[in-house]
CSV table of C-alpha atoms in Angstrom, one decimal:
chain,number,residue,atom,x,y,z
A,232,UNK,CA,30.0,51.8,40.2
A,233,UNK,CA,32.3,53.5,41.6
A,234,UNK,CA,36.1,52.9,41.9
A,235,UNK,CA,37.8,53.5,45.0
A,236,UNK,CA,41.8,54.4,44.9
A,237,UNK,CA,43.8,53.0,47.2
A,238,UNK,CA,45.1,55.4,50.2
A,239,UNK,CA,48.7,56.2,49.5
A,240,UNK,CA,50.8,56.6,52.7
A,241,UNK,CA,53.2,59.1,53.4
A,242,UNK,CA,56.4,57.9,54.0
A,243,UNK,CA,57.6,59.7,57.3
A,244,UNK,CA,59.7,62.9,57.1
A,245,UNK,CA,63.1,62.3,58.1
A,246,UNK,CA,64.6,65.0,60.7
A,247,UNK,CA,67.8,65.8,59.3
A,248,UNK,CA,70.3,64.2,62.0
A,249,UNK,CA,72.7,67.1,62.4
A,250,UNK,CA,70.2,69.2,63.9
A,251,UNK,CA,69.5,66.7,66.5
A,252,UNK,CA,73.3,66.4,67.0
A,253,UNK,CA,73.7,69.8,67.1
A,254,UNK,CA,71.0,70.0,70.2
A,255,UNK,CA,72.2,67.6,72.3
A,256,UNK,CA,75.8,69.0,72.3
A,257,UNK,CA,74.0,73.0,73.0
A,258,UNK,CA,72.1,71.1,76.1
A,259,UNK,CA,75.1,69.4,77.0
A,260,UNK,CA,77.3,72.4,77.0
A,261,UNK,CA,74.4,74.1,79.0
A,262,UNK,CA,74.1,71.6,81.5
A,263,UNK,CA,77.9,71.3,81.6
A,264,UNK,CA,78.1,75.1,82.5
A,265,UNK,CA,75.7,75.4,85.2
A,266,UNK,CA,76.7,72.2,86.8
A,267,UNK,CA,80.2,72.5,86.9
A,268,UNK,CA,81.3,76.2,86.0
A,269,UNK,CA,84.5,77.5,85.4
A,270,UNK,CA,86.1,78.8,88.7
A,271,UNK,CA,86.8,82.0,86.9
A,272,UNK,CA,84.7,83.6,83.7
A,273,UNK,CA,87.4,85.0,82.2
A,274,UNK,CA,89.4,81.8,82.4
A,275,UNK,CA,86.7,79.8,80.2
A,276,UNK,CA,87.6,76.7,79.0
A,277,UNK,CA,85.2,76.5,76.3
A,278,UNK,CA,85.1,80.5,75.1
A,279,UNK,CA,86.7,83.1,74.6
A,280,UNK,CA,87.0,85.7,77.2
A,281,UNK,CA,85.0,88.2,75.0
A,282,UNK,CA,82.2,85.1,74.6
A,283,UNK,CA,82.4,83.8,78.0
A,284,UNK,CA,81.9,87.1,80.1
A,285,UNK,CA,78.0,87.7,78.3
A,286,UNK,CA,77.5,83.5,78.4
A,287,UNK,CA,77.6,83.7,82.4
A,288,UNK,CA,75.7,86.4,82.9
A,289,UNK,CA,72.4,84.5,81.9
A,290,UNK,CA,73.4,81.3,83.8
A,291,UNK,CA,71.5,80.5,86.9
A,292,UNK,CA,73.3,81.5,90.2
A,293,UNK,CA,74.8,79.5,91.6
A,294,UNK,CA,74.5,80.6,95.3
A,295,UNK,CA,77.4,81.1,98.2
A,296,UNK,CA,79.7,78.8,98.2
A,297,UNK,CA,81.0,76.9,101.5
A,298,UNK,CA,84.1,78.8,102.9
A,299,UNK,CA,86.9,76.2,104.0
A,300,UNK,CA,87.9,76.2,107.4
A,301,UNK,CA,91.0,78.1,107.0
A,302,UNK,CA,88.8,81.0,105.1
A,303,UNK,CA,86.9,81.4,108.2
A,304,UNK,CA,89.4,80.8,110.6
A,305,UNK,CA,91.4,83.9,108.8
A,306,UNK,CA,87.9,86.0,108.1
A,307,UNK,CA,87.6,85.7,111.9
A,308,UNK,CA,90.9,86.9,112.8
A,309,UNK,CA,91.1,89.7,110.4
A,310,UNK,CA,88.0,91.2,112.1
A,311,UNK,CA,88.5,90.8,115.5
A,312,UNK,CA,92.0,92.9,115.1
A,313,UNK,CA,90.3,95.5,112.7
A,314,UNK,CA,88.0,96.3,115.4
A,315,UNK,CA,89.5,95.8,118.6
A,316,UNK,CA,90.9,99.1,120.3
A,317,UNK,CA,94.1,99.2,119.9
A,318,UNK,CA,96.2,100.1,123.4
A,319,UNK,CA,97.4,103.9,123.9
A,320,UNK,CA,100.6,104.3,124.0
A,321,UNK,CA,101.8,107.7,126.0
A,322,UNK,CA,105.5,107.8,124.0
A,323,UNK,CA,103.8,107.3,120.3
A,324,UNK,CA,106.9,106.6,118.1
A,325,UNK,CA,107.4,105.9,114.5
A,326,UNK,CA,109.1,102.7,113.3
A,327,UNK,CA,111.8,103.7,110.5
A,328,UNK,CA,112.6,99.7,108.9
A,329,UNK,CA,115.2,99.9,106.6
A,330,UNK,CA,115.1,97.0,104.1
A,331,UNK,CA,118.8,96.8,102.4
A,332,UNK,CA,121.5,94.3,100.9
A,333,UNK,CA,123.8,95.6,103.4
A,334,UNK,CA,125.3,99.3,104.6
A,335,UNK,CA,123.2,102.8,104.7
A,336,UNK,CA,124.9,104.9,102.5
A,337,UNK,CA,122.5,107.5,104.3
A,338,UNK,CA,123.3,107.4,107.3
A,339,UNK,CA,124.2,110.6,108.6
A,340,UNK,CA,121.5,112.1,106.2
A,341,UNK,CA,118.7,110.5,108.4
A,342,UNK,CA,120.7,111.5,111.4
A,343,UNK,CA,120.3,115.4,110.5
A,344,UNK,CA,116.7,114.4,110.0
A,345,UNK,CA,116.1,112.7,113.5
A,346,UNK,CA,118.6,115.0,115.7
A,347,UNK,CA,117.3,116.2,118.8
A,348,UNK,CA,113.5,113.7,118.2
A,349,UNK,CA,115.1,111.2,120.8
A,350,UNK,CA,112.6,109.1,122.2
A,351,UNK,CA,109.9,109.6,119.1
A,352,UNK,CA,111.3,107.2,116.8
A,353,UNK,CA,112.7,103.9,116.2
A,354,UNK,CA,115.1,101.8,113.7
A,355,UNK,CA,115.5,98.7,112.4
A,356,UNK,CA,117.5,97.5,109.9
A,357,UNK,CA,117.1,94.0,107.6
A,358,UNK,CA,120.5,93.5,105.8
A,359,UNK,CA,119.9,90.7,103.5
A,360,UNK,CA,123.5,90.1,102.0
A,361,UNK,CA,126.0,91.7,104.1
A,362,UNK,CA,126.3,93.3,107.9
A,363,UNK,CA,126.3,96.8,107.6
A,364,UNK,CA,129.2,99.5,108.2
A,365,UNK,CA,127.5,102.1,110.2
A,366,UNK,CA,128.2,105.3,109.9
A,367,UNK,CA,125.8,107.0,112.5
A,368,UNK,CA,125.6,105.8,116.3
A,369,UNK,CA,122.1,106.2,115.7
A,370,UNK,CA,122.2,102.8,113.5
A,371,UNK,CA,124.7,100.8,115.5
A,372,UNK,CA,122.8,97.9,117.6
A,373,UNK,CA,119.9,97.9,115.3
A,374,UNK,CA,120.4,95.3,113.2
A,375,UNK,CA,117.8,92.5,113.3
A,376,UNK,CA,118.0,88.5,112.6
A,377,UNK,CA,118.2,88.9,108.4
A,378,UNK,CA,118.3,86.4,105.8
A,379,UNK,CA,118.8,86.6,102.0
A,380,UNK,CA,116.0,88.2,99.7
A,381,UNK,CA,115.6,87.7,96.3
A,382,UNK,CA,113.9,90.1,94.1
A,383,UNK,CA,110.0,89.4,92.8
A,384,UNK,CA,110.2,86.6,95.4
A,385,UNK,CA,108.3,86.2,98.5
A,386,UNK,CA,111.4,86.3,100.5
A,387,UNK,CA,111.0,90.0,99.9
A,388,UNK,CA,107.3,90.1,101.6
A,389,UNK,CA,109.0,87.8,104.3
A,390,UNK,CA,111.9,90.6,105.3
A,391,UNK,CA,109.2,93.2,105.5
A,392,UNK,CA,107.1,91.2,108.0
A,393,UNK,CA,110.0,90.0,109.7
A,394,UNK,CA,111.2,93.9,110.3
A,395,UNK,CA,107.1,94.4,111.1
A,396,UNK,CA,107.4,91.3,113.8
A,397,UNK,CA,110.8,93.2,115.2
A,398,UNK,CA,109.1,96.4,115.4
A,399,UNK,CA,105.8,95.3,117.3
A,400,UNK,CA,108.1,93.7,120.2
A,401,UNK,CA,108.1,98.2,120.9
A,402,UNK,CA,104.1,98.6,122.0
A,403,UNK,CA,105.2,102.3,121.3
A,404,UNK,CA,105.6,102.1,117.9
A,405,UNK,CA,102.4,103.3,116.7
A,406,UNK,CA,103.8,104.0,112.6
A,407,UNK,CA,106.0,101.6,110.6
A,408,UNK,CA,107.6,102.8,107.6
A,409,UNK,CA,109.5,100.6,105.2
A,410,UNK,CA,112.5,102.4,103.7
A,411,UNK,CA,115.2,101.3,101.3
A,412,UNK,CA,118.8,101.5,101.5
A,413,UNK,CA,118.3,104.4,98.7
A,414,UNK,CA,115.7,106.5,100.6
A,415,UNK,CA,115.7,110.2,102.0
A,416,UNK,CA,113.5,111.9,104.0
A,417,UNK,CA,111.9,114.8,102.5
A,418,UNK,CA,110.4,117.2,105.1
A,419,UNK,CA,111.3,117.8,108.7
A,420,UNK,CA,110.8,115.2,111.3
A,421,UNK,CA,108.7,117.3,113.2
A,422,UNK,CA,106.0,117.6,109.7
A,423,UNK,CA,106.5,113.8,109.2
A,424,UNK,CA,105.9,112.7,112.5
A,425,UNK,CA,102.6,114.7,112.2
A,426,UNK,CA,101.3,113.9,109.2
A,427,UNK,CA,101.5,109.9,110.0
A,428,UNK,CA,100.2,110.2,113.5
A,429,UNK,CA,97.4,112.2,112.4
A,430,UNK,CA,95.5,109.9,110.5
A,431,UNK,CA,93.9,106.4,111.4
A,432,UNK,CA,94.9,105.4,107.8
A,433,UNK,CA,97.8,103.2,106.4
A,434,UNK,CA,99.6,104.3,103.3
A,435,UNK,CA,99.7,101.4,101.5
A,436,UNK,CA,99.6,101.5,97.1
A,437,UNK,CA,97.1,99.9,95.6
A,438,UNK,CA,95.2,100.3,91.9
A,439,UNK,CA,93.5,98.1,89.5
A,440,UNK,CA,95.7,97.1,86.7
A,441,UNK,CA,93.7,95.2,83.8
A,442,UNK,CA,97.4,94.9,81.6
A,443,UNK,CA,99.7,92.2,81.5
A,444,UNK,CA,102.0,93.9,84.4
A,445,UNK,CA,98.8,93.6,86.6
A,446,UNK,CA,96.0,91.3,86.5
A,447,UNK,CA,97.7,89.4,83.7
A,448,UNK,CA,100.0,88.1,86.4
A,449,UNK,CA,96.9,87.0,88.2
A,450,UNK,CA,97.0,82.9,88.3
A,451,UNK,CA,93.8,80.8,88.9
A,452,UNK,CA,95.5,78.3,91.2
A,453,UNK,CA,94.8,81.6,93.2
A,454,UNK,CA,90.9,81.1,93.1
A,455,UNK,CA,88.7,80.5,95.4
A,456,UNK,CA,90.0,82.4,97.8
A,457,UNK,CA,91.9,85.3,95.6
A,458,UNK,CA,88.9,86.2,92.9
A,459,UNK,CA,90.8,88.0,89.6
A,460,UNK,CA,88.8,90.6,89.9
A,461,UNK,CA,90.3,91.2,93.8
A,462,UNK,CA,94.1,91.0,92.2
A,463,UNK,CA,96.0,94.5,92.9
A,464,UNK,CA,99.2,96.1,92.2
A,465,UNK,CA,101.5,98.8,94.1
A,466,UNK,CA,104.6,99.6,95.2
A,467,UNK,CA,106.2,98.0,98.6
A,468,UNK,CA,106.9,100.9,100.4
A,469,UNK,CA,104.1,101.1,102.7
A,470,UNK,CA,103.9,102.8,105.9
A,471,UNK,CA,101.1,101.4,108.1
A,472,UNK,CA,98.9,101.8,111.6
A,473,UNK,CA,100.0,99.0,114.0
A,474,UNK,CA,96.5,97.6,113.4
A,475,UNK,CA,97.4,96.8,110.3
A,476,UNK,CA,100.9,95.7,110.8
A,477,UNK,CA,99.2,93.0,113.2
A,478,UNK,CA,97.1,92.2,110.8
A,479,UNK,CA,99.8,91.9,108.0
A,480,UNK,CA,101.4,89.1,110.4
A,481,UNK,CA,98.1,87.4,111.3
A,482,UNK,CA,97.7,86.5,107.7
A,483,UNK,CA,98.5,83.2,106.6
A,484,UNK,CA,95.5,82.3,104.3
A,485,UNK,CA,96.6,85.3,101.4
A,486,UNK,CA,100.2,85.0,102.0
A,487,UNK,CA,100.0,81.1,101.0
A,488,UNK,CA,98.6,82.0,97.8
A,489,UNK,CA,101.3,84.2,96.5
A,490,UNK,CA,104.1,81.5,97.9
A,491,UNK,CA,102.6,79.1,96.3
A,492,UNK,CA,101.4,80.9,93.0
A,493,UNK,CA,103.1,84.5,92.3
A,494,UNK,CA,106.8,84.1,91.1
A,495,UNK,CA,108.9,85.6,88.2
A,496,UNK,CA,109.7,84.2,85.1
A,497,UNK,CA,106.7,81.7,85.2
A,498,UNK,CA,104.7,83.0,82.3
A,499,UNK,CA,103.0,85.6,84.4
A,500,UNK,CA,106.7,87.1,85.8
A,501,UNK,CA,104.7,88.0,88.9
A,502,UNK,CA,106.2,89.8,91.6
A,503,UNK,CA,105.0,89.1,94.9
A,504,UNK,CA,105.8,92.1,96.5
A,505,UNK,CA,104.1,94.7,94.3
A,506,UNK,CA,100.9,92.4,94.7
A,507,UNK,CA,100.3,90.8,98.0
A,508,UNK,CA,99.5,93.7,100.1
A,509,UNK,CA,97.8,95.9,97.7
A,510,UNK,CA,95.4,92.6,97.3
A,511,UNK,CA,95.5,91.4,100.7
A,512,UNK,CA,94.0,95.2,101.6
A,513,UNK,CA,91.6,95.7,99.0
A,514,UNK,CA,90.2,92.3,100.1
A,515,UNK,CA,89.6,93.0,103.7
A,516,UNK,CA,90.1,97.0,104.2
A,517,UNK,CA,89.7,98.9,101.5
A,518,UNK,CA,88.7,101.9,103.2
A,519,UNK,CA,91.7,101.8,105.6
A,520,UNK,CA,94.4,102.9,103.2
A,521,UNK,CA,95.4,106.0,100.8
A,522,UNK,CA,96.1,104.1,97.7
A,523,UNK,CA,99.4,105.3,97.2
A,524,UNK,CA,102.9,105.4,98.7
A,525,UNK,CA,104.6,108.1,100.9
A,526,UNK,CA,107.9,107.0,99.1
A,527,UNK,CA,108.0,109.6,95.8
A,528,UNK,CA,109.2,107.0,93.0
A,529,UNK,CA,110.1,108.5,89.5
A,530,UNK,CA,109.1,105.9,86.7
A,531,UNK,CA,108.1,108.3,83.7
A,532,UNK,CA,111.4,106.2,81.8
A,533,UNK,CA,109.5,103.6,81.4
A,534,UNK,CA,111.8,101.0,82.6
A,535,UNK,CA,111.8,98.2,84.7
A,536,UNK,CA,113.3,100.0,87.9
A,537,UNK,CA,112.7,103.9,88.3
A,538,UNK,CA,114.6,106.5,87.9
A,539,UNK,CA,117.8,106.8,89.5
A,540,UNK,CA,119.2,110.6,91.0
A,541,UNK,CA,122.9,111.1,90.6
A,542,UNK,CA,124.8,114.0,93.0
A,543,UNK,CA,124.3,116.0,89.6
A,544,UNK,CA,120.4,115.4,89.4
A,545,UNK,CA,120.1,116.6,93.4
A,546,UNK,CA,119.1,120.2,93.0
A,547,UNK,CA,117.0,122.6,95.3
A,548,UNK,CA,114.3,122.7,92.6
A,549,UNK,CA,113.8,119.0,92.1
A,550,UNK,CA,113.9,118.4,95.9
A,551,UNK,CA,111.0,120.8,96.0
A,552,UNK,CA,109.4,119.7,93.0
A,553,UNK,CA,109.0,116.2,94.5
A,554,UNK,CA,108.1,117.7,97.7
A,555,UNK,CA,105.0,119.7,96.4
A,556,UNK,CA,103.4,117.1,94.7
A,557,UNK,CA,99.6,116.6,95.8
A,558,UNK,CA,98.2,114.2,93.1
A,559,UNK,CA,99.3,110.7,92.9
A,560,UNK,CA,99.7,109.1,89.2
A,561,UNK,CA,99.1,105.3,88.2
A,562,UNK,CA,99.7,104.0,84.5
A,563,UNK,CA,97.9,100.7,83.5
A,564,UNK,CA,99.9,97.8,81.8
A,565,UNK,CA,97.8,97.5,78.7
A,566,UNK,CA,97.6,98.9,75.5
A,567,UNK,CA,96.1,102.2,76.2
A,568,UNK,CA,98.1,103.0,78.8
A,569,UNK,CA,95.4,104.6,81.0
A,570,UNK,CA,97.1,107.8,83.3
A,571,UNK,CA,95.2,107.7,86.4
A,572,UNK,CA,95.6,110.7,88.5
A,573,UNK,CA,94.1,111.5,92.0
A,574,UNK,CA,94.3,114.3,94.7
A,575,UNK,CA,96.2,112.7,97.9
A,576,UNK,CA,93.5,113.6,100.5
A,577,UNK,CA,95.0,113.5,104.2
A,578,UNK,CA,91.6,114.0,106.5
A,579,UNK,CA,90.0,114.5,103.4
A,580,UNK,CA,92.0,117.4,103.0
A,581,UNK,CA,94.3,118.0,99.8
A,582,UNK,CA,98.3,117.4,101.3
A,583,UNK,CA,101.5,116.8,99.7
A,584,UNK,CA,101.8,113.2,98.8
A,585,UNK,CA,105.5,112.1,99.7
A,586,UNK,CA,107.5,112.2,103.0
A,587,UNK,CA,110.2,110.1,101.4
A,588,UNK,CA,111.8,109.3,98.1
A,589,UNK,CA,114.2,107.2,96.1
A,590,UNK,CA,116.7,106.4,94.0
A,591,UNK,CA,119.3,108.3,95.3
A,592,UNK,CA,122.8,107.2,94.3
A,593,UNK,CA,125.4,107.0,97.5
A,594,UNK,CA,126.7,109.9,95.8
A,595,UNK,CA,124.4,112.4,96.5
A,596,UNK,CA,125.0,112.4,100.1
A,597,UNK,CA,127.3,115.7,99.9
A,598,UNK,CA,124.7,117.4,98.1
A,599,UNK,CA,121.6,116.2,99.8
A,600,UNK,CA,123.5,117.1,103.5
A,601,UNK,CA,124.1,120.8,102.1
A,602,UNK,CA,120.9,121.6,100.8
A,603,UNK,CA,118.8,119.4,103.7
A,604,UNK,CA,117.7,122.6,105.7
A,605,UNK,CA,116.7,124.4,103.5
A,606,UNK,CA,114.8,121.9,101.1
A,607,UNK,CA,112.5,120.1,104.1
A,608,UNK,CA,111.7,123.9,105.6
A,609,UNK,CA,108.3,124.3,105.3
């Protein structure tokens, strides 16, 4: 007879419980991320930068988004003035807008450079703390409605457009310069007046800065319409086509973004200035401008203004010096410090770079005055 042993069950295996945990918070993160992602990569909530950038790239896209009305309203704008014609004038002149706390102290320098150009130029002047003295008939009457600026602020980017809005009243003024208080002219009028007239492009600065000086004063308050990867840097002094200058004033959408969101001494120390139209052109015409400045500024000190020249420092050789100068330098912000260097192409042929520079101490006028001929002769 045989003995049958009873069947012995199994008790069930038990899934360790932190695994499951472990699951459900990777699905939820997952879910999280493609559902509601951050508005910028870099900006992750959840990562680190260097962890975030690879995690997105593997996310599903997430398609166009819906542009707000003020987007398109601006988009719209923005194109109809890039490609309208523009109307000929048959008395081109350039704009010369000087942006200064109060008196020229270069007056009758820029009078040697414009004698005997009547009718080719123009001047305005934006004194922000005090009415200027003039010492040059050529500047008397050419003061325009001013009120106060303060450094890194966008009252600065407001006394350029109001000097723009003063200029454009002139449908002659075809060029418009912006020019400090500490600025000289560097060649003839005759070889400026060329060189800006012969080209359909603005001279407007503009680089990629990745260091904390650049797109480390980016904020995301910026975002949608201002992308981190759009931010830009440059110097102010611009000189631009009156296509652009129209379009500078048009703007409302980008210039609401830096009010609101660029300032000094909030973390960032953004300056609005050396940001808002370097981004605002990369963003809608990139291929209109040089990508650097006319205006020769010296900042190999390292500091945080550039080099100023004393009435000892004005020589014949460093006038020249600055004057043949055909590559154009940017130095990034961050830790290596990246030299950038480029040939200034004008018609796609290699030019000087500068028709102006600064910082020239009042001083210097004596010396600048005797050696002026000879230094702007070609």
């Amino acid at each position: 007879m045989t003995v049958m042993m009873p069947q012995r069950h199994r008790a069930a295996a038990k899934k360790p419980m932190w695994i499951i945990v472990l699951l459900s918070m990777v699905w939820v993160v997952l879910i999280g991320a493609y559902v509601f992602p951050p508005r910028r990569y870099s900006k992750c909530y959840l990562f680190a930068s260097s962890v975030c950038t690879p995690f997105k790239d593997w996310l599903p896209s997430m398609g166009p988004r819906e542009r707000t009305d003020e987007e398109i309203i601006s988009s719209v704008v923005i194109r109809d003035i890039l490609s309208m014609p523009m109307p000929v004038s048959k008395n081109p002149k350039i704009a010369l807008m000087f942006l200064t706390p109060g008196s020229l102290p270069f007056e009758k320098l820029w009078e040697k450079f414009l004698q005997g150009h009547e009718g080719r130029y123009s001047i305005y002047v934006h004194a922000s703390r005090e009415k200027p003295v003039h010492t040059s008939s050529l500047f008397s009457g050419r003061d325009i409605h001013s009120d106060a600026v303060i450094w890194g602020l966008i009252s600065m980017v407001d006394a350029e457009k109001r000097l723009l809005a003063n200029a454009l009243e002139d449908v002659d003024n075809q060029f418009f310069v912006l020019l400090s208080d500490s600025c000289v002219p560097l060649h003839s009028f005759d070889y400026v007046y060329n060189y800006l007239m012969g080209t359909n492009i603005s001279f407007v600065d503009c680089f990629k800065d990745p260091g904390p000086h650049g797109t480390g004063r980016y904020s995301i308050e910026m975002f949608p319409e201002i992308d981190e990867r759009d931010f830009r840097k440059g110097a102010q002094w611009f000189a631009v086509t009156r296509r652009h200058a129209l379009m500078i004033l048009a703007d409302s959408l980008y210039y609401k973004k830096f009010k609101l969101y660029c300032k000094p001494a909030e973390g960032r120390n953004c300056i609005a200035d050396e940001h808002y139209l370097p981004t605002l052109f990369n963003m809608v015409d990139p291929g209109g401008i040089s990508n650097w400045s006319v205006t020769h500024v010296d900042w190999s000190e390292g500091k945080w203004h550039p080099r100023s020249y004393s009435a000892a420092d004005v020589t014949y050789d460093l006038l020249k010096n600055i004057t043949a100068i055909d590559e154009n330098f940017h130095v990034t912000s961050d830790e290596k410090k990246l030299v950038m260097q480029k040939p200034c192409l004008w018609n796609g042929s290699k030019r000087p770079c500068y028709l102006f520079a600064r910082k020239f101490n009042p001083e210097a006028l004596d010396n600048l005055l005797k050696l002026f001929t000879s230094y702007t002769s070609v």
